[in-house]
């Protein structure tokens, strides 16, 4: 019956990522709305990291680093828009930019160290 | 102080992220011992195999992407929200037992009123429907799971934070008070303008929570549309798609057009409140909010009522011993309601002074939308006509649904008429009208579903006598409470007040007594539900309702039967043979039963 294997064709029945995506969204929203820098950065990191994680897990992307960079680019554009245009929400903009940078750093660290270790297991 | 706060927050956030990373690192090692993904599992037989793929305990529930588990999570969530919203309103009704302010303050009453409405619509109504659709749509259409199982899980997990944000005002957080905007959040009050206290962060938190629940609903809707279009078993065609799937498909379409609009309007409101934009404070801003809100708001009421209609259309014929009368017309009227529901929103705004010509056109469409609703009612009644009626608890709730829906619908038609509405607008009549539908019909259909499928999701049977008590107390309570409200409205009692003139006391007291009867009924329900789940008689038979006698078995019961059989044949052990097979088709019984759904 699986001739048309649907839109995502893997049916593993457990994934650790959804909870964290769902947590990342409200945390970053709260941070951005009320201008709470750490919450904004942390929430975006949680959200971004989990999105990359879930995309990787479900096979929609193959390279972690490229997915991270793409997402960071979106964040960067958004952050720059907030900080450097007439919108002038400077702190919030910097928070998003900081999250973008940290996301890339995290991605690189993961690629260089963590994944290596896993494979030698 | 300021810097200290930021520092503490940073440290907290950092520790949290590290904890998350550490946990993920452990959990991700599952890969090494889970069976390879790839071909995956197939048909109903997958169940046994599937449960091996899940970790155990709490982690299973936190990480599951299995549609049945997620359905259960939605159900548990919805019932908790129902209890919270219900207890809120019990407090309000007790306050209303006498005309003056006695038990709670007027502002607290307003807070409860706001939260009760939002909780019941967004945290109970939408999720309880999602509970049924997640669990049963894939079974009914012979799919392995939802089209996007992970998105499904994300959609659910957005809801607990949404609830916390919506209720945040009630928690002991310094300087945060609950929103008192009512569920319609009309500006300028909700924009925090004026000398009131609605500039408070509690309102922002509530708006964020509402926004989040909308994102969740939208994700769910996309998932259901994709699932019903692409994941159907080849034996399930559009012609024999069951009625519940039809209503969920239509509902998902409505969600797709309505909720993003609410989300945008909420974002605009948040911008107005926090960043100095003036969407709703310039000339015409207040009416703009009403248009945006009701363009969402009216479809929302059909988002909430269509799937319960689907449940009733599915369950009621099983206990009338015959097929649903005029199946096609029920489907057509579902689609008609779906389309028309976007053309009636201004009937909520008849009293605002909008252009009378516009008003008349909205009146016409509002009267027209009653026709497909009446078609359905006609079909339910004719299904029962001369049928072999069995008054089981789910059937009682279905009949209660039809009865209450008629009163709710007819009062709606009266409101749709401009001259009548100008008299009754903003009175208890309106409250009576929509509660006949949201409580008397939607909640009743929810109970019908919960009882009807109880054997499937618990493996046990509920206690029949308690079920009947639950029904009768709910039926009497609902009609007492909300009919009193309709009369109050005729008398001119305005809605949304914590106090009232002494002349309304008697009817208010009747409504309060009705609410307390409802409370007793729901306590019995909780007891029955929990106790039967834990200790009820185990169901041995895959067809506990004897649907086969009338040739009315549907796919989910066939699935259940097979599940029981596999459990019996090898002593409850997992069926390992099936695990290796990637290409079994669902057997014929499945396909046959699908077309009589
Ligand atoms: C038979 C078709 C229906 C018609 C013609 C109808 C008509 C109306 C009208 C004209 C109003 C506005 C009353 C006023 O504020 O002055 C109204 C209010 C309302 N209706 Fe209905 N209705 C129908 C069905 C429903 C259904 C199926 C639901 C729920 C699932 C529903 C839920 C509501 C709610 C929640 C309100 C109050 C909104 C508020 O002001 O808070 N109605 N209805
Ligand atoms: Cu309406």
XYZ file of N, CA and C in Angstrom, chain B residues 66-300:
705
model
N 3.962 8.936 16.891
C 2.921 8.004 16.467
C 1.555 8.692 16.601
N 0.762 8.636 15.547
C -0.486 9.398 15.555
C -1.409 8.997 16.697
N -1.361 7.719 17.110
C -2.269 7.297 18.179
C -1.826 7.894 19.512
N -0.523 7.865 19.762
C -0.019 8.494 20.989
C -0.348 9.974 21.013
N -0.142 10.619 19.882
C -0.386 12.060 19.847
C -1.873 12.335 20.045
N -2.707 11.472 19.491
C -4.141 11.602 19.744
C -4.445 11.526 21.230
N -3.802 10.593 21.909
C -4.027 10.457 23.354
C -3.541 11.702 24.087
N -2.402 12.234 23.659
C -1.895 13.438 24.310
C -2.883 14.597 24.129
N -3.366 14.752 22.902
C -4.361 15.799 22.647
C -5.567 15.597 23.556
N -6.008 14.367 23.670
C -7.199 14.083 24.467
C -6.984 14.430 25.930
N -5.848 13.998 26.466
C -5.561 14.284 27.873
C -5.488 15.790 28.093
N -4.806 16.450 27.171
C -4.663 17.906 27.266
C -6.032 18.583 27.253
N -6.865 18.166 26.300
C -8.171 18.803 26.152
C -9.010 18.600 27.409
N -8.961 17.399 27.980
C -9.793 17.150 29.151
C -9.304 17.958 30.352
N -7.995 18.125 30.474
C -7.480 18.973 31.549
C -7.972 20.410 31.353
N -7.882 20.887 30.095
C -8.343 22.253 29.825
C -9.838 22.382 30.099
N -10.599 21.335 29.766
C -12.041 21.349 30.012
C -12.311 21.488 31.513
N -11.522 20.781 32.306
C -11.685 20.879 33.753
C -11.346 22.282 34.244
N -10.248 22.842 33.744
C -9.851 24.183 34.179
C -10.922 25.201 33.791
N -11.287 25.184 32.504
C -12.303 26.134 32.039
C -13.619 25.935 32.764
N -13.952 24.678 33.064
C -15.204 24.376 33.748
C -15.203 24.893 35.174
N -14.088 24.685 35.879
C -14.037 25.168 37.258
C -14.086 26.691 37.300
N -13.446 27.330 36.294
C -13.525 28.792 36.238
C -14.984 29.252 36.178
N -15.745 28.576 35.322
C -17.106 29.062 35.125
C -18.002 28.689 36.305
N -17.657 27.623 37.017
C -18.435 27.304 38.218
C -18.307 28.437 39.220
N -17.085 28.932 39.361
C -16.856 30.065 40.247
C -17.699 31.270 39.807
N -17.712 31.519 38.497
C -18.483 32.654 38.000
C -19.974 32.473 38.257
N -20.450 31.244 38.003
C -21.886 31.017 38.199
C -22.263 31.156 39.665
N -21.378 30.743 40.568
C -21.700 30.898 41.990
C -21.764 32.379 42.344
N -20.828 33.146 41.813
C -20.872 34.601 42.026
C -22.208 35.169 41.537
N -22.711 34.617 40.431
C -23.939 35.159 39.841
C -25.207 34.669 40.539
N -25.040 33.897 41.604
C -26.233 33.418 42.302
C -26.953 34.562 43.014
N -26.229 35.635 43.316
C -26.958 36.796 43.831
C -26.523 38.041 43.081
N -27.375 39.067 43.074
C -27.162 40.206 42.171
C -25.904 41.031 42.439
N -25.459 41.110 43.673
C -24.345 42.024 43.943
C -23.008 41.288 43.926
N -21.950 42.055 44.154
C -20.620 41.449 44.169
C -20.393 40.796 45.519
N -20.231 39.485 45.558
C -20.084 38.819 46.842
C -18.814 37.991 46.945
N -18.736 36.959 46.128
C -17.643 36.004 46.287
C -16.336 36.527 45.712
N -16.368 37.003 44.468
C -15.146 37.457 43.804
C -15.338 38.889 43.309
N -14.222 39.559 43.080
C -14.308 40.951 42.630
C -14.754 41.010 41.176
N -15.239 42.168 40.777
C -15.688 42.315 39.395
C -14.542 42.114 38.404
N -13.367 42.613 38.768
C -12.241 42.448 37.840
C -11.854 40.980 37.732
N -11.906 40.280 38.866
C -11.568 38.857 38.790
C -12.612 38.111 37.959
N -13.858 38.535 38.094
C -14.903 37.936 37.256
C -14.568 38.136 35.779
N -14.175 39.350 35.433
C -13.838 39.618 34.032
C -12.660 38.766 33.566
N -11.697 38.572 34.457
C -10.544 37.741 34.102
C -10.980 36.310 33.837
N -11.818 35.799 34.734
C -12.296 34.429 34.560
C -13.093 34.298 33.264
N -13.926 35.294 33.004
C -14.754 35.277 31.799
C -13.882 35.159 30.553
N -12.831 35.985 30.516
C -11.922 35.974 29.370
C -11.251 34.619 29.220
N -10.702 34.131 30.337
C -9.970 32.869 30.274
C -10.884 31.687 29.989
N -12.076 31.727 30.559
C -13.013 30.630 30.310
C -13.275 30.495 28.810
N -13.580 31.605 28.178
C -13.889 31.553 26.749
C -12.721 31.049 25.936
N -11.567 31.633 26.172
C -10.405 31.249 25.364
C -10.011 29.805 25.644
N -10.060 29.423 26.918
C -9.697 28.048 27.267
C -10.617 27.048 26.580
N -11.907 27.289 26.660
C -12.846 26.321 26.106
C -12.741 26.235 24.584
N -12.571 27.368 23.913
C -12.537 27.329 22.456
C -11.209 26.799 21.929
N -10.110 27.305 22.487
C -8.807 27.022 21.871
C -8.043 25.906 22.561
N -8.278 25.708 23.846
C -7.499 24.707 24.568
C -8.309 23.441 24.822
N -9.637 23.538 24.759
C -10.460 22.327 24.854
C -11.043 21.954 23.488
N -11.759 22.857 22.869
C -12.504 22.531 21.645
C -11.626 22.012 20.519
N -10.681 22.837 20.094
C -9.823 22.424 18.989
C -9.034 21.150 19.339
N -8.405 21.078 20.516
C -7.638 19.863 20.829
C -8.485 18.588 20.961
N -9.690 18.674 21.503
C -10.442 17.424 21.656
C -10.795 16.878 20.277
N -11.028 17.775 19.326
C -11.279 17.324 17.958
C -10.011 16.697 17.392
N -8.875 17.364 17.656
C -7.600 16.827 17.161
C -7.298 15.464 17.776
N -7.785 15.233 18.991
C -7.560 13.934 19.613
C -8.204 12.840 18.766
N -9.470 13.057 18.407
C -10.167 12.050 17.603
C -9.560 11.939 16.212
N -9.266 13.085 15.610
C -8.796 13.011 14.228
C -7.413 12.377 14.157
N -6.551 12.689 15.104
C -5.232 12.066 15.064
C -5.307 10.567 15.244
N -6.119 10.160 16.183
C -6.184 8.726 16.465
C -6.860 7.980 15.316
N -7.971 8.528 14.827
C -8.819 7.701 13.968
C -8.716 7.965 12.473
N -8.343 9.161 12.058
C -8.298 9.392 10.608
C -7.341 8.407 9.923
N -6.093 8.263 10.404
C -5.231 7.294 9.725
C -5.826 5.881 9.728
N -6.490 5.497 10.818
C -7.095 4.161 10.849
C -8.253 4.069 9.861
N -9.067 5.128 9.815
C -10.244 5.096 8.954
C -9.880 5.081 7.482
N -8.797 5.770 7.116
C -8.448 5.828 5.703
C -7.339 4.850 5.354
N -6.947 4.002 6.314
C -5.943 2.987 6.033
C -4.550 3.534 5.771
N -4.170 4.598 6.487
C -2.814 5.140 6.340
C -1.930 4.610 7.463
N -0.625 4.620 7.230
C 0.296 4.167 8.271
C 0.331 5.145 9.423
N 0.302 6.392 9.067
C 0.394 7.443 10.071
C -0.011 8.719 9.364
N 0.187 9.843 10.016
C -0.057 11.111 9.353
C 1.016 11.334 8.288
N 0.735 12.262 7.370
C 1.707 12.536 6.321
C 3.010 13.066 6.910
N 2.904 13.926 7.912
C 4.109 14.472 8.548
C 4.062 14.183 10.046
N 4.533 13.022 10.453
C 4.403 12.666 11.866
C 5.124 13.634 12.804
N 6.251 14.156 12.372
C 6.989 15.041 13.289
C 6.307 16.383 13.451
N 5.798 16.906 12.325
C 5.045 18.172 12.406
C 3.858 17.981 13.338
N 3.290 16.801 13.267
C 2.167 16.477 14.126
C 2.563 16.636 15.594
N 3.738 16.110 15.926
C 4.196 16.222 17.306
C 4.492 17.670 17.666
N 5.092 18.412 16.748
C 5.369 19.828 17.039
C 4.056 20.547 17.326
N 3.051 20.285 16.479
C 1.765 20.960 16.659
C 1.224 20.693 18.051
N 1.329 19.452 18.515
C 0.824 19.206 19.864
C 1.649 19.940 20.915
N 2.970 19.852 20.794
C 3.797 20.386 21.887
C 3.784 21.897 21.970
N 3.244 22.552 20.939
C 3.070 24.004 21.062
C 1.955 24.331 22.047
N 1.067 23.370 22.286
C -0.110 23.686 23.092
C 0.165 23.877 24.585
N 0.985 23.026 25.225
C 1.223 23.286 26.650
C 1.812 24.672 26.932
N 2.838 25.119 26.160
C 3.281 26.498 26.397
C 2.166 27.503 26.142
N 1.325 27.234 25.134
C 0.225 28.160 24.851
C -0.683 28.284 26.069
N -0.993 27.166 26.694
C -1.872 27.206 27.868
C -1.212 27.988 28.996
N 0.062 27.739 29.208
C 0.741 28.449 30.297
C 0.710 29.956 30.058
N 0.910 30.361 28.801
C 0.900 31.793 28.507
C -0.500 32.372 28.689
N -1.504 31.628 28.235
C -2.867 32.144 28.330
C -3.293 32.280 29.794
N -2.852 31.362 30.622
C -3.220 31.413 32.038
C -2.219 32.196 32.881
N -1.158 32.704 32.245
C -0.044 33.294 33.012
C -0.514 34.356 34.000
N -1.530 35.137 33.615
C -2.003 36.199 34.486
C -2.464 35.701 35.848
N -2.873 34.429 35.915
C -3.373 33.906 37.186
C -2.252 33.406 38.090
N -1.053 33.251 37.499
C 0.044 32.750 38.326
C 0.614 33.893 39.151
N 1.219 33.560 40.278
C 1.758 34.634 41.127
C 3.052 35.218 40.562
N 2.950 35.870 39.418
C 4.115 36.555 38.856
C 3.958 38.032 39.187
N 4.981 38.680 39.718
C 4.842 40.078 40.094
C 4.438 40.942 38.904
N 3.526 41.847 39.120
C 3.123 42.844 38.121
C 2.393 42.286 36.911
N 2.045 41.035 36.944
C 1.295 40.490 35.808
C -0.114 40.161 36.266
N -1.103 40.710 35.567
C -2.494 40.409 35.914
C -3.176 39.753 34.717
N -4.265 39.024 34.957
C -4.926 38.340 33.843
C -5.600 39.325 32.890
N -5.733 38.910 31.643
C -6.421 39.738 30.655
C -7.901 39.818 30.991
N -8.498 40.959 30.711
C -9.937 41.133 30.934
C -10.597 41.663 29.675
N -10.172 41.143 28.555
C -10.617 41.691 27.280
C -11.796 40.932 26.698
N -12.209 39.850 27.344
C -13.131 38.878 26.772
C -12.476 38.211 25.561
N -13.066 37.111 25.101
C -12.341 36.338 24.081
C -12.267 37.077 22.743
N -13.136 38.086 22.555
C -13.129 38.808 21.289
C -12.053 39.887 21.228
N -11.467 40.233 22.363
C -10.326 41.148 22.415
C -10.554 42.437 21.647
N -11.718 43.023 21.778
C -12.008 44.245 21.033
C -11.054 45.375 21.415
N -10.591 46.074 20.389
C -9.867 47.311 20.633
C -10.917 48.407 20.849
N -10.632 49.489 21.476
C -9.339 49.922 22.026
C -8.999 49.300 23.388
N -9.972 48.635 24.027
C -9.683 48.064 25.346
C -8.433 47.183 25.294
N -8.408 46.242 24.316
C -7.306 45.287 24.283
C -6.010 45.938 23.809
N -6.095 47.130 23.211
C -4.867 47.815 22.823
C -4.264 48.543 24.019
N -4.941 48.431 25.148
C -4.391 49.023 26.363
C -4.592 50.524 26.440
N -5.471 51.032 25.581
C -5.697 52.471 25.559
C -6.557 52.878 26.755
N -6.372 54.092 27.203
C -7.244 54.612 28.241
C -6.683 54.387 29.628
N -7.561 54.587 30.623
C -7.066 54.587 31.990
C -7.171 53.205 32.634
N -7.650 52.219 31.874
C -7.785 50.877 32.444
C -6.435 50.226 32.680
N -6.474 48.934 33.042
C -5.222 48.242 33.347
C -4.854 47.218 32.278
N -5.440 47.341 31.091
C -5.187 46.316 30.082
C -3.910 46.549 29.281
N -3.086 47.500 29.731
C -1.753 47.636 29.140
C -0.825 46.598 29.757
N -1.340 45.879 30.742
C -0.510 44.945 31.496
C 0.074 43.833 30.630
N 1.258 43.363 31.037
C 1.928 42.307 30.280
C 1.109 41.023 30.230
N 0.206 40.848 31.193
C -0.640 39.662 31.177
C -1.411 39.534 29.872
N -1.832 40.666 29.318
C -2.563 40.639 28.052
C -1.625 40.222 26.916
N -0.390 40.739 26.944
C 0.573 40.333 25.919
C 0.814 38.832 25.969
N 0.968 38.313 27.196
C 1.222 36.876 27.334
C 0.045 36.078 26.783
N -1.158 36.539 27.108
C -2.344 35.843 26.601
C -2.368 35.876 25.072
N -2.034 37.030 24.498
C -2.045 37.128 23.035
C -1.002 36.201 22.424
N 0.167 36.142 23.051
C 1.197 35.227 22.554
C 0.718 33.786 22.605
N 0.081 33.442 23.712
C -0.409 32.078 23.858
C -1.440 31.738 22.792
N -2.308 32.687 22.545
C -3.345 32.487 21.535
C -2.714 32.324 20.158
N -1.721 33.142 19.902
C -0.996 33.078 18.641
C -0.393 31.688 18.462
N 0.204 31.205 19.538
C 0.848 29.900 19.510
C -0.163 28.795 19.222
N -1.324 28.876 19.867
C -2.321 27.834 19.641
C -2.802 27.888 18.190
N -2.787 29.087 17.601
C -3.161 29.202 16.196
C -2.129 28.567 15.286
N -0.853 28.753 15.603
C 0.205 28.112 14.815
C 0.024 26.599 14.879
N -0.260 26.124 16.092
C -0.462 24.688 16.275
C -1.619 24.180 15.420
N -2.740 24.894 15.466
C -3.906 24.449 14.697
C -3.601 24.445 13.203
N -2.871 25.452 12.745
C -2.563 25.533 11.321
C -1.670 24.378 10.885
N -0.659 24.079 11.706
C 0.211 22.947 11.366
C -0.599 21.662 11.292
N -1.489 21.485 12.263
C -2.316 20.293 12.267
C -3.173 20.214 11.011
N -3.728 21.364 10.618
C -4.628 21.380 9.465
C -3.883 20.990 8.191
N -2.695 21.544 8.001
C -1.912 21.209 6.809
C -1.656 19.705 6.785
N -1.334 19.187 7.955
C -1.049 17.772 8.067
C -2.254 16.913 7.688
N -3.442 17.314 8.145
C -4.623 16.513 7.825
C -4.965 16.595 6.346
N -4.810 17.772 5.772
C -5.094 17.884 4.346
C -4.148 16.975 3.567
N -2.865 17.058 3.885
C -1.885 16.222 3.182
C -2.187 14.744 3.401
N -2.550 14.391 4.629
C -2.804 12.986 4.932
C -4.008 12.459 4.158
N -5.094 13.211 4.190
C -6.310 12.705 3.556
C -6.151 12.675 2.036
N -5.374 13.610 1.493
C -5.172 13.586 0.049
C -4.199 12.496 -0.393
N -3.126 12.310 0.354
C -2.049 11.477 -0.203
C -1.876 10.129 0.474
N -2.392 9.937 1.660
C -2.052 8.727 2.401
C -3.179 7.703 2.437
N -4.244 7.942 1.681
C -5.342 6.996 1.727
C -4.936 5.649 1.156
N -5.453 4.603 1.748
C -5.303 3.279 1.177
C -5.935 3.285 -0.209
N -5.375 2.482 -1.124
C -5.911 2.570 -2.491
C -7.375 2.154 -2.573
N -7.851 1.436 -1.554
C -9.255 1.039 -1.585
C -10.180 2.121 -1.059
N -9.602 3.163 -0.516
C -10.433 4.256 -0.014
C -10.431 5.377 -1.041
N -11.538 5.517 -1.730
C -11.619 6.559 -2.758
C -12.403 7.739 -2.197
N -12.485 8.801 -2.996
C -13.295 9.934 -2.545
C -14.748 9.498 -2.375
N -15.176 8.558 -3.212
C -16.575 8.146 -3.157
C -16.898 7.399 -1.871
N -15.935 6.665 -1.321
C -16.270 5.934 -0.095
C -15.499 6.422 1.128
N -14.980 7.626 1.031
C -14.345 8.230 2.199
C -15.401 8.417 3.294
N -15.001 8.083 4.528
C -16.002 8.154 5.601
C -16.347 9.607 5.946
N -17.472 9.768 6.632
C -18.002 11.114 6.889
C -17.123 11.907 7.847
N -16.505 11.225 8.804
C -15.666 11.960 9.753
C -14.470 12.578 9.027
N -13.853 11.811 8.116
C -12.723 12.355 7.361
C -13.144 13.550 6.518
N -14.355 13.482 5.959
C -14.847 14.622 5.188
C -14.926 15.880 6.039
N -15.462 15.715 7.243
C -15.616 16.919 8.064
C -14.244 17.444 8.506
N -13.313 16.526 8.776
C -11.983 16.991 9.183
C -11.291 17.694 8.022
N -11.496 17.163 6.817
C -10.894 17.804 5.651
C -11.438 19.226 5.484
N -12.744 19.353 5.595
C -13.345 20.683 5.467
C -12.875 21.600 6.587
N -12.866 21.066 7.778
C -12.419 21.863 8.916
C -10.988 22.349 8.711
N -10.141 21.456 8.207
C -8.750 21.836 8.000
C -8.644 22.959 6.984
N -9.485 22.887 5.946
C -9.503 23.973 4.967
C -9.880 25.296 5.626
N -10.894 25.257 6.478
C -11.308 26.476 7.170
C -10.177 27.002 8.051
N -9.526 26.089 8.774
C -8.426 26.513 9.646
C -7.351 27.202 8.825
N -7.078 26.630 7.665
C -6.003 27.146 6.830
C -6.256 28.591 6.419
N -7.524 28.956 6.232
C -7.809 30.327 5.840
C -8.087 31.234 7.039
N -8.561 30.665 8.138
C -8.989 31.511 9.245
C -7.868 31.802 10.239
N -7.148 30.778 10.651
C -6.196 30.977 11.744
C -5.020 31.881 11.397
N -4.427 31.758 10.195
C -3.338 32.696 9.895
C -3.814 34.141 9.979
N -5.075 34.359 9.650
C -5.593 35.716 9.740
C -5.660 36.174 11.192
N -6.124 35.297 12.068
C -6.142 35.652 13.484
C -4.725 35.938 13.949
N -3.785 35.074 13.529
C -2.393 35.250 13.928
C -1.878 36.623 13.521
N -2.179 37.018 12.276
C -1.695 38.318 11.816
C -2.337 39.443 12.607
N -3.642 39.325 12.838
C -4.322 40.381 13.589
C -3.730 40.492 14.991
N -3.396 39.342 15.593
C -2.813 39.374 16.935
C -1.442 40.036 16.909
N -0.663 39.707 15.877
C 0.653 40.342 15.771
C 0.491 41.855 15.639
N -0.474 42.282 14.822
C -0.708 43.725 14.679
C -1.078 44.345 16.021
N -1.892 43.620 16.771
C -2.307 44.140 18.071
C -1.109 44.227 19.018
N -0.263 43.202 18.973
C 0.929 43.224 19.825
C 1.837 44.386 19.435
N 1.952 44.636 18.138
C 2.775 45.764 17.687
C 2.183 47.076 18.195
N 0.867 47.195 18.106
C 0.209 48.393 18.620
C 0.503 48.582 20.100
N 0.464 47.475 20.819
C 0.623 47.565 22.264
C 2.050 47.863 22.681
N 3.019 47.305 21.923
C 4.392 47.368 22.407
C 5.334 48.232 21.582
N 5.014 48.457 20.316
C 6.000 49.132 19.479
C 5.449 50.383 18.808
N 4.340 50.884 19.319
C 3.887 52.194 18.867
C 3.278 52.259 17.481
N 2.936 51.115 16.870
C 2.193 51.211 15.615
C 0.761 51.637 15.937
N -0.011 51.964 14.901
C -1.352 52.499 15.166
C -2.425 51.838 14.307
N -2.254 50.533 14.070
C -3.226 49.838 13.219
C -4.648 50.030 13.722
N -4.816 49.899 15.022
C -6.170 49.891 15.558
C -6.501 51.157 16.333
N -5.616 52.148 16.303
C -5.951 53.351 17.063
C -6.297 54.524 16.157
N -6.066 54.369 14.857
C -6.499 55.446 13.965
C -8.001 55.328 13.733
N -8.558 56.290 13.004
C -9.982 56.268 12.698
C -10.359 54.953 12.032
N -11.396 54.322 12.506
C -11.816 53.065 11.904
C -11.037 51.873 12.433
N -10.093 52.118 13.318
C -9.274 51.021 13.842
C -10.097 50.006 14.611
N -11.051 50.509 15.398
C -11.839 49.591 16.216
C -12.685 48.680 15.331
N -13.233 49.265 14.259
C -14.070 48.446 13.382
C -13.189 47.501 12.565
N -11.957 47.947 12.264
C -11.024 47.066 11.550
C -10.768 45.808 12.372
N -10.535 45.989 13.671
C -10.307 44.816 14.507
C -11.505 43.870 14.444
N -12.701 44.450 14.525
C -13.879 43.582 14.518
C -13.989 42.802 13.212
N -13.689 43.478 12.104
C -13.735 42.762 10.823
C -12.714 41.635 10.798
N -11.477 41.956 11.185
C -10.439 40.923 11.154
C -10.794 39.785 12.098
N -11.220 40.168 13.310
C -11.495 39.128 14.295
C -12.633 38.223 13.830
N -13.708 38.811 13.336
C -14.855 37.967 12.988
C -14.669 37.250 11.667
N -13.801 37.770 10.809
C -13.505 36.997 9.602
C -12.863 35.676 10.001
N -12.105 35.731 11.081
C -11.636 34.484 11.679
C -12.732 33.843 12.527
N -13.395 34.660 13.332
C -14.232 34.161 14.411
C -15.427 33.363 13.956
N -16.072 33.806 12.877
C -17.200 32.984 12.480
C -16.775 31.638 11.903
N -15.816 31.608 10.956
C -15.337 30.280 10.531
C -14.897 29.425 11.721
N -14.319 30.066 12.731
C -13.884 29.310 13.909
C -15.038 28.519 14.528
